[in-house]
Short mmCIF file of C-alpha atoms in Angstrom, two decimals:
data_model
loop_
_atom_site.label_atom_id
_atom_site.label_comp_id
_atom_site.label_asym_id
_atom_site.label_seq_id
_atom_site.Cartn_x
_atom_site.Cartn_y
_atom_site.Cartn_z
CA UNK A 17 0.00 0.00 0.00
CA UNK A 18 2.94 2.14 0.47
CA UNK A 19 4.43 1.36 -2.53
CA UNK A 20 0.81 2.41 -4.18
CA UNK A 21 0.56 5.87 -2.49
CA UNK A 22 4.45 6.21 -4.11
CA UNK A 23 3.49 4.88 -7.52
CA UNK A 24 0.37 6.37 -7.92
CA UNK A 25 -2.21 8.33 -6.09
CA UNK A 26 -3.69 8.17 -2.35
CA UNK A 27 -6.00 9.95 -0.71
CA UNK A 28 -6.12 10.85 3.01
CA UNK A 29 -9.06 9.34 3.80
CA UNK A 30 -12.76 8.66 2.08
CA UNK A 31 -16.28 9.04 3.65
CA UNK A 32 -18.76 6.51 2.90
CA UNK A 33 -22.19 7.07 2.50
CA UNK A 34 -24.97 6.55 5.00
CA UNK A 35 -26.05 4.21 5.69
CA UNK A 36 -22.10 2.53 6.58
CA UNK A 37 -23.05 -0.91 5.17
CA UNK A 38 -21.63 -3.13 2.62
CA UNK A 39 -24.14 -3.16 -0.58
CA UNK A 40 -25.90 0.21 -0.03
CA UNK A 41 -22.35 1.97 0.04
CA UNK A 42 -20.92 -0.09 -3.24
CA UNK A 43 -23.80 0.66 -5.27
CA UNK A 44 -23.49 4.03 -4.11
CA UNK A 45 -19.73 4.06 -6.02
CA UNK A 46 -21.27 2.10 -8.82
CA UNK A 47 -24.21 4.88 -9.93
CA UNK A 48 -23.15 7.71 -8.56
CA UNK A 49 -26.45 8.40 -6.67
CA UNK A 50 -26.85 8.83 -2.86
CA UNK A 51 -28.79 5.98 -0.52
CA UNK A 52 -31.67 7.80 -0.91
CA UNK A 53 -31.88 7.76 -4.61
CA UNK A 54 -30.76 4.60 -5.77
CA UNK A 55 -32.73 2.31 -3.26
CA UNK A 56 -30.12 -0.36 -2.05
CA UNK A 57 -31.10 1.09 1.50
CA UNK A 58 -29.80 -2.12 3.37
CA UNK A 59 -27.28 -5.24 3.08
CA UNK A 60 -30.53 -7.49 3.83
CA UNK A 61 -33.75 -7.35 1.41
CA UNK A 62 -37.08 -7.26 3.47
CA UNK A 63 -40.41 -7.37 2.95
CA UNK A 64 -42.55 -5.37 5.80
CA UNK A 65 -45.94 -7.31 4.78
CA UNK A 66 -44.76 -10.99 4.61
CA UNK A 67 -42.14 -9.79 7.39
CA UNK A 68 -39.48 -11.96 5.83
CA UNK A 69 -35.43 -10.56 5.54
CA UNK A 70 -33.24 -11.76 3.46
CA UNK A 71 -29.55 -12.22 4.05
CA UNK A 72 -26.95 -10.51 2.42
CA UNK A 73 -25.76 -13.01 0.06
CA UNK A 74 -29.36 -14.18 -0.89
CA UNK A 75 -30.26 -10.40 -1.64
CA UNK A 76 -27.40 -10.26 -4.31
CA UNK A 77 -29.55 -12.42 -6.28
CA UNK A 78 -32.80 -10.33 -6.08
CA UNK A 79 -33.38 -7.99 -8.73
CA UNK A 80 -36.33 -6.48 -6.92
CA UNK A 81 -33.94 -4.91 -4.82
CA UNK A 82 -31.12 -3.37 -7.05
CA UNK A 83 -33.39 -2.69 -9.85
CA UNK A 84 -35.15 0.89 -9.07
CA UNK A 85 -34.69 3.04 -12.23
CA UNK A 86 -31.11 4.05 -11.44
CA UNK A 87 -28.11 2.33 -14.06
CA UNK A 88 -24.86 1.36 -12.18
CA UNK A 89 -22.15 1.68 -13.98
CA UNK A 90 -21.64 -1.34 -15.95
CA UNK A 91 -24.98 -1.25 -18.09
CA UNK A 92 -24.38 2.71 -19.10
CA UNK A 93 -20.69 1.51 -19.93
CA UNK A 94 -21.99 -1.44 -22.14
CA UNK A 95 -25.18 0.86 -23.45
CA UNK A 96 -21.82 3.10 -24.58
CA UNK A 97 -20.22 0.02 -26.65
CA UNK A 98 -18.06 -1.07 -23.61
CA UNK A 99 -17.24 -4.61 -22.03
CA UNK A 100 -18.49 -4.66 -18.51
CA UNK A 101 -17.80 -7.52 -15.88
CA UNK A 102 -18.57 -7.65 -12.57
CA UNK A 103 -16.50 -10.13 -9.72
CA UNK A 104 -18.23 -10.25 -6.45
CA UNK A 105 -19.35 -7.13 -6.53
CA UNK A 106 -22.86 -5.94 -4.77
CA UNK A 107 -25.16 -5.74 -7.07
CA UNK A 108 -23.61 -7.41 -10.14
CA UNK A 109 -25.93 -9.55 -10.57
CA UNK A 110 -28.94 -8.22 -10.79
CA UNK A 111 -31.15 -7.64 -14.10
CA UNK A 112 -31.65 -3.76 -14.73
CA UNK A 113 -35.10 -3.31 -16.38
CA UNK A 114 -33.89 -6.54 -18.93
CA UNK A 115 -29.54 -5.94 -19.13
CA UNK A 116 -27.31 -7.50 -17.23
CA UNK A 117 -23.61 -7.04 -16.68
CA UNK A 118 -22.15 -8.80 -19.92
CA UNK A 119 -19.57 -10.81 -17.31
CA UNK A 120 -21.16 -11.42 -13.62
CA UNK A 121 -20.13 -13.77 -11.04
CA UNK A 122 -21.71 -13.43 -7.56
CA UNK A 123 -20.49 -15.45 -4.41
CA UNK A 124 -22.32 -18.60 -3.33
CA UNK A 125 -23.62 -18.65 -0.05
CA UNK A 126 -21.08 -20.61 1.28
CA UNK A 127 -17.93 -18.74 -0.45
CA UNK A 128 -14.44 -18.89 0.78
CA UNK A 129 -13.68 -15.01 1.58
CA UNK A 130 -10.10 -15.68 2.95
CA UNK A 131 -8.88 -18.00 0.51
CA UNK A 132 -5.75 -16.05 -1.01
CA UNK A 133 -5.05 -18.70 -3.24
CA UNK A 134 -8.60 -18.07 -4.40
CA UNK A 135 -7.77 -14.35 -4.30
CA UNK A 136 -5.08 -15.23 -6.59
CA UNK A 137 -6.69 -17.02 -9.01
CA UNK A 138 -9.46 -14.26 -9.20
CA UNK A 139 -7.12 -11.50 -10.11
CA UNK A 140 -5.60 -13.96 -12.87
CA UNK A 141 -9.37 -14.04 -14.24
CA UNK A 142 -10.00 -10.68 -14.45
CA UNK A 143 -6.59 -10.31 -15.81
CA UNK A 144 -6.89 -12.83 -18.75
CA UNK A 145 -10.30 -11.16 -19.39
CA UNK A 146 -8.58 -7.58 -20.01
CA UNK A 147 -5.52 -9.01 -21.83
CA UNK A 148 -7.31 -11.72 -23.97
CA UNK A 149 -11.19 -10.52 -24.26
CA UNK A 150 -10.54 -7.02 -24.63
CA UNK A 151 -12.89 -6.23 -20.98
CA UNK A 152 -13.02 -2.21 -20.44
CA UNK A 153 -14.45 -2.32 -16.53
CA UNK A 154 -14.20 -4.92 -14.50
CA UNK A 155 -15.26 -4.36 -10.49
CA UNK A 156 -13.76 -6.77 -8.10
CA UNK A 157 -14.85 -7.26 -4.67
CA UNK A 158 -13.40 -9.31 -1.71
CA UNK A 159 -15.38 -10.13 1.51
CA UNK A 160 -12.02 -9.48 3.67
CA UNK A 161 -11.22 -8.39 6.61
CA UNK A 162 -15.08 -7.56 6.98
CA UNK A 163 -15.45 -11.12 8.10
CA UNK A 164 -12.50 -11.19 10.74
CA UNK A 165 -12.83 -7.42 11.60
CA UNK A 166 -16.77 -8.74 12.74
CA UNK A 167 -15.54 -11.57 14.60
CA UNK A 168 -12.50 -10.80 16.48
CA UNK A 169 -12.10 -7.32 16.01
CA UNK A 170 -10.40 -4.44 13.87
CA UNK A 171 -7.81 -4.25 16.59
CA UNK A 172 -6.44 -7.82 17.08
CA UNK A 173 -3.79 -9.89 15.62
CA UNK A 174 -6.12 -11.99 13.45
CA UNK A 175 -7.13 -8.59 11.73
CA UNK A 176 -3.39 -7.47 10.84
CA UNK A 177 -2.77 -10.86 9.77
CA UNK A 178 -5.52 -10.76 6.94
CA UNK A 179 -4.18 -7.31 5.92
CA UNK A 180 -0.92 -8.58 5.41
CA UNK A 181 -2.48 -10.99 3.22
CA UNK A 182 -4.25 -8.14 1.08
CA UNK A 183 -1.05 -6.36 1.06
CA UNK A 184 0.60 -9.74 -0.73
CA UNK A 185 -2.83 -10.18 -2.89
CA UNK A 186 -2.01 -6.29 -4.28
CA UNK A 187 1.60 -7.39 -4.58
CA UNK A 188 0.38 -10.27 -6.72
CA UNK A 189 -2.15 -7.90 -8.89
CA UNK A 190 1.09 -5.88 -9.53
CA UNK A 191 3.30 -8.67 -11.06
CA UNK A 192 -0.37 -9.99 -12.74
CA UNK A 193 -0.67 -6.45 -14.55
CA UNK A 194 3.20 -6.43 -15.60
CA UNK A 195 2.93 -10.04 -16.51
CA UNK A 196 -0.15 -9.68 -18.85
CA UNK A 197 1.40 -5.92 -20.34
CA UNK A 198 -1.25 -4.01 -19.17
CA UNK A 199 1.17 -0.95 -17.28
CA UNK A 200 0.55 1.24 -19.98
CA UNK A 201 -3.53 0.40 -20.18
CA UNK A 202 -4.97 -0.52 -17.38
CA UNK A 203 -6.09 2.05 -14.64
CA UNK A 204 -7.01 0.45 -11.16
CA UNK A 205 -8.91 2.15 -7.90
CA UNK A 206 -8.66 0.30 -4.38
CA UNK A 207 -11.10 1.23 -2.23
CA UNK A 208 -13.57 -0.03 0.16
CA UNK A 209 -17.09 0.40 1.41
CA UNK A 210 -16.92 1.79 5.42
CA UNK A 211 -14.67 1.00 8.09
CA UNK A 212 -14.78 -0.87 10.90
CA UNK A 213 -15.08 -0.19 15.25
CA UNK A 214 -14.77 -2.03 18.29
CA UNK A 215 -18.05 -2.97 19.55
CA UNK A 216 -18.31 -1.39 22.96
CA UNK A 217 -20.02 -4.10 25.71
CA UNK A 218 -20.66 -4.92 29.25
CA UNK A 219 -19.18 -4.34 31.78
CA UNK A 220 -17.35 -1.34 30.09
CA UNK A 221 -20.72 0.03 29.09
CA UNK A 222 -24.55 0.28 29.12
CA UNK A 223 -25.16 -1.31 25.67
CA UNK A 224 -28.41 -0.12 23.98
CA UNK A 225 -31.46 -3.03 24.28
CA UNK A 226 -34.57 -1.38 22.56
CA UNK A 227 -36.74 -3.86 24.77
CA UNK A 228 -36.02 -1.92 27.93
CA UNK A 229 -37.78 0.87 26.60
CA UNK A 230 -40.87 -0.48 24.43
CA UNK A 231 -42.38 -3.66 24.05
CA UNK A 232 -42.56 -5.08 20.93
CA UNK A 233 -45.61 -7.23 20.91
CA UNK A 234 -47.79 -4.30 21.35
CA UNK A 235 -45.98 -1.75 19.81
CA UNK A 236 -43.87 -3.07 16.77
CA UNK A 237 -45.12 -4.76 13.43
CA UNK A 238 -41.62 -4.89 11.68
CA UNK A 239 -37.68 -4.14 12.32
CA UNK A 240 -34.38 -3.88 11.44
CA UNK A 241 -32.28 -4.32 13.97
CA UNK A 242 -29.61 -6.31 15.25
CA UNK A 243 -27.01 -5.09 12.55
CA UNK A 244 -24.37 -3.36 13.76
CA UNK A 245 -24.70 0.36 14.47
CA UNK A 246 -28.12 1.31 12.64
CA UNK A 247 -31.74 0.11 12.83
CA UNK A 248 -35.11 0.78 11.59
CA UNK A 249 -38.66 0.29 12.80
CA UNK A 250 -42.33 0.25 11.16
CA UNK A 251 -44.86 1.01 14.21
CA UNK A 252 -48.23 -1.30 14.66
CA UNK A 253 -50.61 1.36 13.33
CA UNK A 254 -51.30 4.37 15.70
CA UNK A 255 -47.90 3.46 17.63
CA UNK A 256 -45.88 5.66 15.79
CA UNK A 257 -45.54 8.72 18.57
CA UNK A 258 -45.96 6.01 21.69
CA UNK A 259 -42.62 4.13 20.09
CA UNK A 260 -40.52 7.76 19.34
CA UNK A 261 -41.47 8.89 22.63
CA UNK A 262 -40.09 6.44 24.47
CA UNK A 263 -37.16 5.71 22.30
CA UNK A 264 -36.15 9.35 22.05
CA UNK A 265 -33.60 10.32 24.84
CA UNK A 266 -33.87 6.87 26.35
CA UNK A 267 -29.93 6.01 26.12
CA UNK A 268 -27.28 8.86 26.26
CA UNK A 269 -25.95 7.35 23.22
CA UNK A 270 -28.66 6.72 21.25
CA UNK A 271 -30.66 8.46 18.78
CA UNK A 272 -33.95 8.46 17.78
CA UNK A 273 -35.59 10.10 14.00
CA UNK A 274 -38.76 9.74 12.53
CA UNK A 275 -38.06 9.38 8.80
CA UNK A 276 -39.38 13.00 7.91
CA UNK A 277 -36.90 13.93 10.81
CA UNK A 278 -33.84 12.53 9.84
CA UNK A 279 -31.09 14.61 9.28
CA UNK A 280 -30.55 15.64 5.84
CA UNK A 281 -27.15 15.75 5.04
CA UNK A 282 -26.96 11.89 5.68
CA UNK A 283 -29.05 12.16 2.19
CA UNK A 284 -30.91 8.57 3.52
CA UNK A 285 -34.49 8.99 4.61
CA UNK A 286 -36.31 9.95 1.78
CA UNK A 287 -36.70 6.65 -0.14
CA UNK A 288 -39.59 5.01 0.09
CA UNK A 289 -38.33 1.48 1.48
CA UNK A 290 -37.34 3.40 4.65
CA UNK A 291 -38.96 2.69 7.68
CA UNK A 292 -40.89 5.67 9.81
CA UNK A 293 -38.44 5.59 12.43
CA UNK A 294 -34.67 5.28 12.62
CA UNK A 295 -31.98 4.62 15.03
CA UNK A 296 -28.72 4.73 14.98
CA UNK A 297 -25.76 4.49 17.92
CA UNK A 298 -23.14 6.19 19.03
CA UNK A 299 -19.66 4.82 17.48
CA UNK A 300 -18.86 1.27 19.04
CA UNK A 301 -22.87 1.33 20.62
CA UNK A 302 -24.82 -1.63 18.61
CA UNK A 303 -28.40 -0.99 18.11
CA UNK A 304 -29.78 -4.41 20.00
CA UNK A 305 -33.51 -5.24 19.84
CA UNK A 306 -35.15 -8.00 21.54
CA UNK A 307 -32.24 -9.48 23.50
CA UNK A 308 -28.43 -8.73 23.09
CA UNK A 309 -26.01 -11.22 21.05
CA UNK A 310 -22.87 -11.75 21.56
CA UNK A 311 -21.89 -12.40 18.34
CA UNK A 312 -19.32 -9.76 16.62
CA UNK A 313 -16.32 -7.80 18.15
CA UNK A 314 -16.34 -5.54 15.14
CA UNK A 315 -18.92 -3.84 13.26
CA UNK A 316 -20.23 -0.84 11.07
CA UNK A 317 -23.08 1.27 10.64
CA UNK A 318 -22.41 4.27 12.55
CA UNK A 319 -22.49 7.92 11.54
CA UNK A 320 -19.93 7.98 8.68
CA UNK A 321 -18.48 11.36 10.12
CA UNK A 322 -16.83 8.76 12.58
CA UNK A 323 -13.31 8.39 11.86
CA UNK A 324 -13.65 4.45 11.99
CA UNK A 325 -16.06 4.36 9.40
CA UNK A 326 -13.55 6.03 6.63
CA UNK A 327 -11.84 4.25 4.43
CA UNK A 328 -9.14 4.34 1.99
CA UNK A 329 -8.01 5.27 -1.89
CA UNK A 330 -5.22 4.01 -4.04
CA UNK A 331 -5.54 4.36 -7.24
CA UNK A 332 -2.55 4.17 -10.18
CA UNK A 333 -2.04 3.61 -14.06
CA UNK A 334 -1.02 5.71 -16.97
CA UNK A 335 -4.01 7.95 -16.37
CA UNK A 336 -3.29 8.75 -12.45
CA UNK A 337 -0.32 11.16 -11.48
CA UNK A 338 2.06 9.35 -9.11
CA UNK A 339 2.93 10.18 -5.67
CA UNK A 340 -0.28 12.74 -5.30
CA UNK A 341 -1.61 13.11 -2.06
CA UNK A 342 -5.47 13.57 -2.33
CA UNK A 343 -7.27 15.45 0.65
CA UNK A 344 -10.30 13.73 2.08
CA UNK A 345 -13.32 13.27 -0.05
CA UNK A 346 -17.19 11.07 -0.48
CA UNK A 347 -16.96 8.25 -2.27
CA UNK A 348 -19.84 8.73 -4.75
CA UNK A 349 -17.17 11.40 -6.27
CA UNK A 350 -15.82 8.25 -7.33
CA UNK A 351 -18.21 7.02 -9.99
CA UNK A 352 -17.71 10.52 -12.58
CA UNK A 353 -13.86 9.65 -12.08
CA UNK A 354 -14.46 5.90 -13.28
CA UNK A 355 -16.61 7.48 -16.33
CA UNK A 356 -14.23 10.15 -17.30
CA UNK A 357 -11.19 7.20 -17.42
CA UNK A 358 -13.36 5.05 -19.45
CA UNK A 359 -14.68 7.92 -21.54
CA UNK A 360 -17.84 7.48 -20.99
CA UNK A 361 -21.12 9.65 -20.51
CA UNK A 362 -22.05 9.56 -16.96
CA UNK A 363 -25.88 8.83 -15.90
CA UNK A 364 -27.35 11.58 -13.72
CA UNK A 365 -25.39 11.47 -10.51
CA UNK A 366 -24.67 13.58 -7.18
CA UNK A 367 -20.74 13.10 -7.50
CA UNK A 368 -18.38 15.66 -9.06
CA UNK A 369 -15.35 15.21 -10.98
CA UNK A 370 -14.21 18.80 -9.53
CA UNK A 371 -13.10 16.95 -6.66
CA UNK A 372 -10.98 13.94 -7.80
CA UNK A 373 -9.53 15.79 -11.46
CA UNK A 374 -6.99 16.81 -10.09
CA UNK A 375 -5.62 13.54 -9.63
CA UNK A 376 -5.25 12.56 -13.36
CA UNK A 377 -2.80 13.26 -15.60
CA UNK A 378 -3.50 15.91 -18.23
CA UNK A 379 -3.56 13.69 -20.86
CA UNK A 380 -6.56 11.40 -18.93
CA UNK A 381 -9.28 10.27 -22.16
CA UNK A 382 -10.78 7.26 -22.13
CA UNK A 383 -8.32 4.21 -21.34
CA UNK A 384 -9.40 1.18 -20.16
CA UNK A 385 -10.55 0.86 -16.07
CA UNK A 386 -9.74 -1.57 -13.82
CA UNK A 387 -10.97 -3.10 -10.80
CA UNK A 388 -12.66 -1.10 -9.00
CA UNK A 389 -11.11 -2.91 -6.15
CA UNK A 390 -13.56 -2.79 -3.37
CA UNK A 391 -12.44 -4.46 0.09
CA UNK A 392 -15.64 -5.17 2.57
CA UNK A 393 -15.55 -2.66 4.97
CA UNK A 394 -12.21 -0.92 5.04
CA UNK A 395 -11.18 0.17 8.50
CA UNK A 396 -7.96 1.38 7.18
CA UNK A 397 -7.82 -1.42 4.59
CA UNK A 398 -7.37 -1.24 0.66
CA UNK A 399 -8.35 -3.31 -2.06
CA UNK A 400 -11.32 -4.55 -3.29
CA UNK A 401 -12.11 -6.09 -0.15
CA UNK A 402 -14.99 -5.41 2.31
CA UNK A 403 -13.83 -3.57 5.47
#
């Protein structure tokens, strides 16, 4: 990663949007649009009338959710005479209004996401497919150190070990891109989707149980919760008020919106698929409904002005100056950036090239993009990879 701040361009941090989750933040990158406009509004599909949730992985396959009028990335490229692919990535899969990505792989429920010799062999597909198949965009995703960072912790042992594995998986991409003479073609962007915090428990804490406020048999029809930092709720009808009133100031480190409430600049609250009220904890405080699990050491969701939930930008190739130091900037200014290297015509989108120009070359028109490397949530991370 050093090396890649030397050889190409780094900024000094990114903010993610909110809400600081995996799919709604990565579709975020890939359209350019905020939460609120594109729709992907939570890792988990749900359906408030059948009251069934579906789990991340399952949602990737669920059109119904991705598909809401907005193009990512990939379909505007192809409906531009590109070659799209997509590797992992959130919403990849999904059919937009009758296209699909012309390349899509999406993980299996039960996929490896620490494998590097699988991380290996990825990056020598997506490779082969921009040396040999001529590919224009691909977007590559790995599930790591999410996974760890949510089990153990960001700050443990386990978590620098998988980073040290990322840092050898961007060594390999290196030698890959040398290897298949694509130096003087090929851009590529490393980036993630959040960061990543210690979960803050008993006996260090009063952790935030919903349950000791309202009871959810008479007042609740629906919820989110039990996902890291954020939550949402759909009131039995008339219970609106009863459930914000006793919600609202209830934990010091809590707090407590109706959805017309919400605080704009999070740019969240005004889809339709969002519940009437939202909740959201302090950084470290999960949002627990029913009864408290003991399950991650790590997790996400919080306000993304939180330091932990930043993440990180590498990006290098002939387009990119080398050794620039970017300052801090949103992430959905990265999607005119990708469309401006491929020399493409960007959809309507919130994001500005005025603030990530200045990291190209002047000569910057149209060459092929890589990877848009996206690492599961990044807590200081890099890659592809889900921080």
């Amino acid at each position: 990663m050093d090396y890649l701040a030397k050889e190409g361009v780094k900024a000094k941090y990114i903010t993610p949007p909110f809400v600081t989750m995996t799919s709604p933040s990565h579709f975020t990158m890939i359209t350019g649009r905020w939460i609120e406009d594109h729709g992907v509004i939570h890792n988990m599909m749900f359906n408030t009338e059948t009251l069934r949730k579906y789990g991340f992985k399952e949602t990737q396959n669920k059109s119904e959710w991705w598909d809401n009028g907005v193009l990512p990335l990939w379909i505007t490229a192809q409906n531009q005479g590109k070659k799209a692919a997509s590797f992992h990535y959130p919403g990849g899969n999904a059919n937009y209004s009758g296209q699909t990505v012309m390349r899509r792989l999406a993980e299996s429920s039960n996929h490896p996401d620490s494998n590097e010799t699988e991380w290996r062999e990825n990056i020598d597909i997506v490779m082969n497919w921009f040396a040999k198949e001529d590919f224009d965009f691909v977007t590559l995703y790995y599930g790591e150190p999410d996974n760890i960072g949510h089990s153990v912790g960001p700050e443990t042992e386990a978590r620098k070990k998988i980073i040290r594995q990322i840092d050898r998986t961007l060594g390999y991409l290196l030698t890959s891109i040398k290897k298949h003479k694509l130096e003087d073609t090929l851009n590529v962007i490393i980036t993630s989707d959040h960061g990543m915090t210690t979960v803050k428990k008993k006996p260090a804490v009063e952790e935030i149980l919903l349950k000791d406020y309202i009871k959810f048999k008479d007042l609740v029809k629906f919820d989110i919760l039990d996902y890291g930092g954020f939550g949402m709720i759909l009131p039995k009808k008339g219970k609106e008020e009863e459930i914000y009133k006793k919600l609202k100031g209830a934990h010091p480190h809590l707090h407590v919106y109706k959805k017309e409430e919400f605080p704009e600049h999070f740019h969240y609250a005004k889809h339709e698929r969002v519940l009437p009220i939202l909740v959201y904890g302090d950084s470290g405080y999960a949002i627990n409904g029913r009864f408290i699990l003991y399950i991650n050491k790590g997790d996400h969701g919080f306000d993304n002005e939180g330091m932990d939930m930043k993440t990180i930008f590498r990006a290098f190739g002939p387009d990119f100056k080398k050794g620039y130091l970017a300052e801090p900037f949103d992430s959905i200014h990265i999607y005119p950036l990708m469309c401006k290297l491929l020399g493409v015509q960007p959809e309507l989108n919130n994001g500005s090239l005025a603030l990530t120009e200045d990291m190209l070359r002047l000569s910057a028109s149209g060459k092929r993009l890589v990877p848009l490397l996206g690492f599961g949530t990044i807590g200081l991370l890099f890659l592809l990879m889900a921080i």
